[in-house]
Amino acid sequence: MSGPTADVSARLAWPDDAAAIVRVQLASWRTSYAHLIPAAELDALDPAALTERWVSTITTPQDARLRVLVALERADVRGFALVHPSFDPDSDRVADGEVGEFVVDAGHQRAGHGSRLLQAAMDTLAADRFTRAVWWVNAADDALRAFVTESGWAADGAHRELGSATGATIKQVRLHTSLA
């Protein structure tokens, strides 16, 4: 007889998940973007307004292929992903999907939530008949880039810089993988 197993999963998000998504998102922003977004600006964000925005994204997306997924431990959201058609100028919006956002709560990383969430994202993109997926990753985020490349993704040569109101920039590289 085997011992108990953890109750973990990944699934499409429900509107009731929106507040937990905001909690995970804001915690991530406070650590990942502390050098770009002043703490006062993050503190000024209205969690209720962000929650309503996520509810709208989940219930009435602008594109039927825009999906929000969550990684769960029991009923607790431990991470989320946003997948959608790629809007890059050199992408084919019919064939190319994108991982637009991917966050696992810092206190619950290395517990398999990211792997489950990534697999659910790839399955969702494939079910929506995308044949290739792209993902813009911060060039300085070695841990995420290693996780993604170890999962079969590779750089495709594209890069960009995103600026902030503070004048700081984030350098990103685009990774891609086949969904065929």
C-alpha positions as CSV (number, residue, x, y, z in Angstrom):
1,M,0.0,0.0,0.0
2,S,1.4,3.4,-0.9
3,G,1.4,6.4,1.3
4,P,-0.7,9.6,0.9
5,T,0.0,11.8,-2.1
6,A,-0.3,15.5,-2.4
7,D,-3.5,16.9,-3.8
8,V,-1.9,19.0,-6.6
9,S,-3.2,19.8,-10.1
10,A,-3.4,22.4,-12.8
11,R,-6.6,23.5,-14.6
12,L,-8.3,26.4,-16.3
13,A,-8.9,29.2,-13.9
14,W,-12.3,30.0,-12.5
15,P,-13.6,33.5,-11.7
16,D,-13.3,32.6,-8.0
17,D,-9.5,32.1,-8.5
18,A,-9.0,35.8,-9.5
19,A,-8.2,37.2,-6.0
20,A,-5.6,34.4,-5.4
21,I,-4.0,35.1,-8.8
22,V,-3.7,38.8,-7.9
23,R,-2.1,37.8,-4.5
24,V,0.5,35.6,-6.4
25,Q,1.0,38.2,-9.1
26,L,1.6,41.2,-6.7
27,A,4.0,39.1,-4.6
28,S,6.0,38.2,-7.7
29,W,6.1,41.8,-8.9
30,R,7.4,43.0,-5.5
31,T,10.4,40.8,-5.9
32,S,11.0,40.5,-9.6
33,Y,10.4,44.1,-10.5
34,A,11.5,45.9,-7.4
35,H,14.2,47.7,-9.4
36,L,11.7,48.8,-12.0
37,I,8.6,49.7,-10.2
38,P,8.8,51.8,-7.0
39,A,7.2,50.1,-3.9
40,A,4.9,53.0,-3.5
41,E,3.4,52.4,-7.0
42,L,2.9,48.7,-6.2
43,D,1.3,49.6,-2.9
44,A,-1.0,52.0,-4.7
45,L,-2.4,49.2,-6.9
46,D,-6.0,48.3,-6.0
47,P,-6.2,44.5,-5.5
48,A,-10.0,44.7,-6.0
49,A,-9.6,46.4,-9.4
50,L,-7.0,43.9,-10.4
51,T,-9.2,41.0,-9.3
52,E,-12.1,42.4,-11.4
53,R,-9.7,42.6,-14.4
54,W,-8.7,38.9,-14.0
55,V,-12.4,37.9,-13.6
56,S,-13.1,39.7,-16.9
57,T,-10.1,38.0,-18.6
58,I,-11.2,34.6,-17.3
59,T,-14.9,35.0,-18.2
60,T,-14.9,37.2,-21.3
61,P,-11.5,37.1,-22.9
62,Q,-10.9,39.2,-26.0
63,D,-9.9,36.1,-28.0
64,A,-11.4,32.6,-27.4
65,R,-7.8,31.3,-27.4
66,L,-6.8,33.5,-24.4
67,R,-6.8,31.2,-21.4
68,V,-5.8,31.6,-17.7
69,L,-4.6,28.4,-15.9
70,V,-3.8,27.9,-12.3
71,A,-1.6,25.5,-10.4
72,L,-3.2,24.2,-7.3
73,E,-2.3,22.5,-4.0
74,R,-5.6,21.4,-2.7
75,A,-7.8,24.4,-3.3
76,D,-4.9,27.0,-2.9
77,V,-3.6,28.7,-6.0
78,R,0.2,28.3,-6.1
79,G,0.8,29.7,-9.6
80,F,-0.9,30.9,-12.8
81,A,-0.2,31.1,-16.5
82,L,-1.7,33.2,-19.3
83,V,-1.6,31.8,-22.8
84,H,-2.9,33.4,-26.0
85,P,-2.1,33.9,-29.6
86,S,1.3,35.5,-30.2
87,F,1.0,39.2,-31.2
88,D,4.7,39.5,-32.2
89,P,5.0,41.2,-35.7
90,D,6.8,38.1,-37.1
91,S,4.3,35.6,-35.6
92,D,1.4,33.8,-37.3
93,R,-1.6,34.4,-35.0
94,V,-3.2,31.2,-36.2
95,A,-0.2,29.0,-35.7
96,D,1.8,30.7,-32.9
97,G,0.6,30.7,-29.3
98,E,2.4,32.4,-26.5
99,V,3.0,32.0,-22.8
100,G,2.2,35.6,-21.9
101,E,2.6,35.3,-18.1
102,F,3.9,32.5,-15.9
103,V,4.2,32.8,-12.2
104,V,4.7,30.3,-9.4
105,D,4.5,31.7,-5.8
106,A,8.1,32.0,-4.5
107,G,7.2,30.0,-1.4
108,H,6.0,27.1,-3.4
109,Q,8.6,26.8,-6.1
110,R,10.5,23.5,-6.7
111,A,7.4,21.5,-5.6
112,G,6.3,20.5,-9.2
113,H,3.7,23.3,-9.6
114,G,5.7,25.0,-12.4
115,S,6.1,21.7,-14.3
116,R,2.3,20.9,-14.0
117,L,1.4,24.4,-15.0
118,L,3.8,24.4,-18.0
119,Q,2.4,21.1,-19.2
120,A,-1.2,22.4,-18.8
121,A,-0.2,25.5,-20.8
122,M,1.3,23.4,-23.6
123,D,-1.7,21.1,-23.7
124,T,-4.0,24.1,-23.8
125,L,-2.1,25.7,-26.7
126,A,-2.0,22.4,-28.6
127,A,-5.8,21.9,-28.0
128,D,-6.3,25.4,-29.5
129,R,-4.4,24.1,-32.6
130,F,-1.3,26.3,-32.2
131,T,1.7,24.5,-33.7
132,R,4.4,26.6,-32.1
133,A,4.7,28.4,-28.8
134,V,6.8,31.4,-27.9
135,W,7.7,32.9,-24.5
136,W,9.5,36.1,-23.7
137,V,11.7,35.5,-20.7
138,N,13.7,38.0,-18.8
139,A,17.3,37.5,-19.8
140,A,18.6,38.0,-16.2
141,D,16.2,35.3,-14.8
142,D,18.6,32.4,-15.0
143,A,16.4,30.1,-13.0
144,L,13.3,30.5,-15.2
145,R,15.3,30.4,-18.4
146,A,17.0,27.1,-17.2
147,F,13.6,25.6,-16.3
148,V,12.1,26.5,-19.7
149,T,15.1,25.3,-21.8
150,E,15.3,22.1,-19.8
151,S,11.7,21.6,-20.8
152,G,12.6,21.6,-24.5
153,W,12.4,25.3,-25.4
154,A,15.2,27.1,-27.2
155,A,16.1,30.7,-28.0
156,D,15.0,31.8,-31.5
157,G,17.3,34.8,-31.8
158,A,14.7,37.5,-31.0
159,H,15.2,39.9,-28.2
160,R,13.7,43.1,-26.8
161,E,14.0,45.7,-24.1
162,L,11.1,46.9,-22.0
163,G,11.4,50.2,-20.3
164,S,9.7,51.5,-17.2
165,A,8.7,55.0,-15.9
166,T,11.8,54.9,-13.7
167,G,14.1,54.6,-16.7
168,A,15.2,51.1,-15.9
169,T,14.9,48.4,-18.6
170,I,14.3,44.7,-18.7
171,K,16.1,42.7,-21.4
172,Q,14.1,39.7,-22.7
173,V,14.9,36.9,-25.0
174,R,12.3,34.9,-26.9
175,L,12.2,31.2,-26.6
176,H,10.1,28.8,-28.7
177,T,9.0,25.2,-28.9
178,S,7.1,23.1,-31.3
179,L,3.6,21.9,-30.3
180,A,3.3,19.4,-33.1
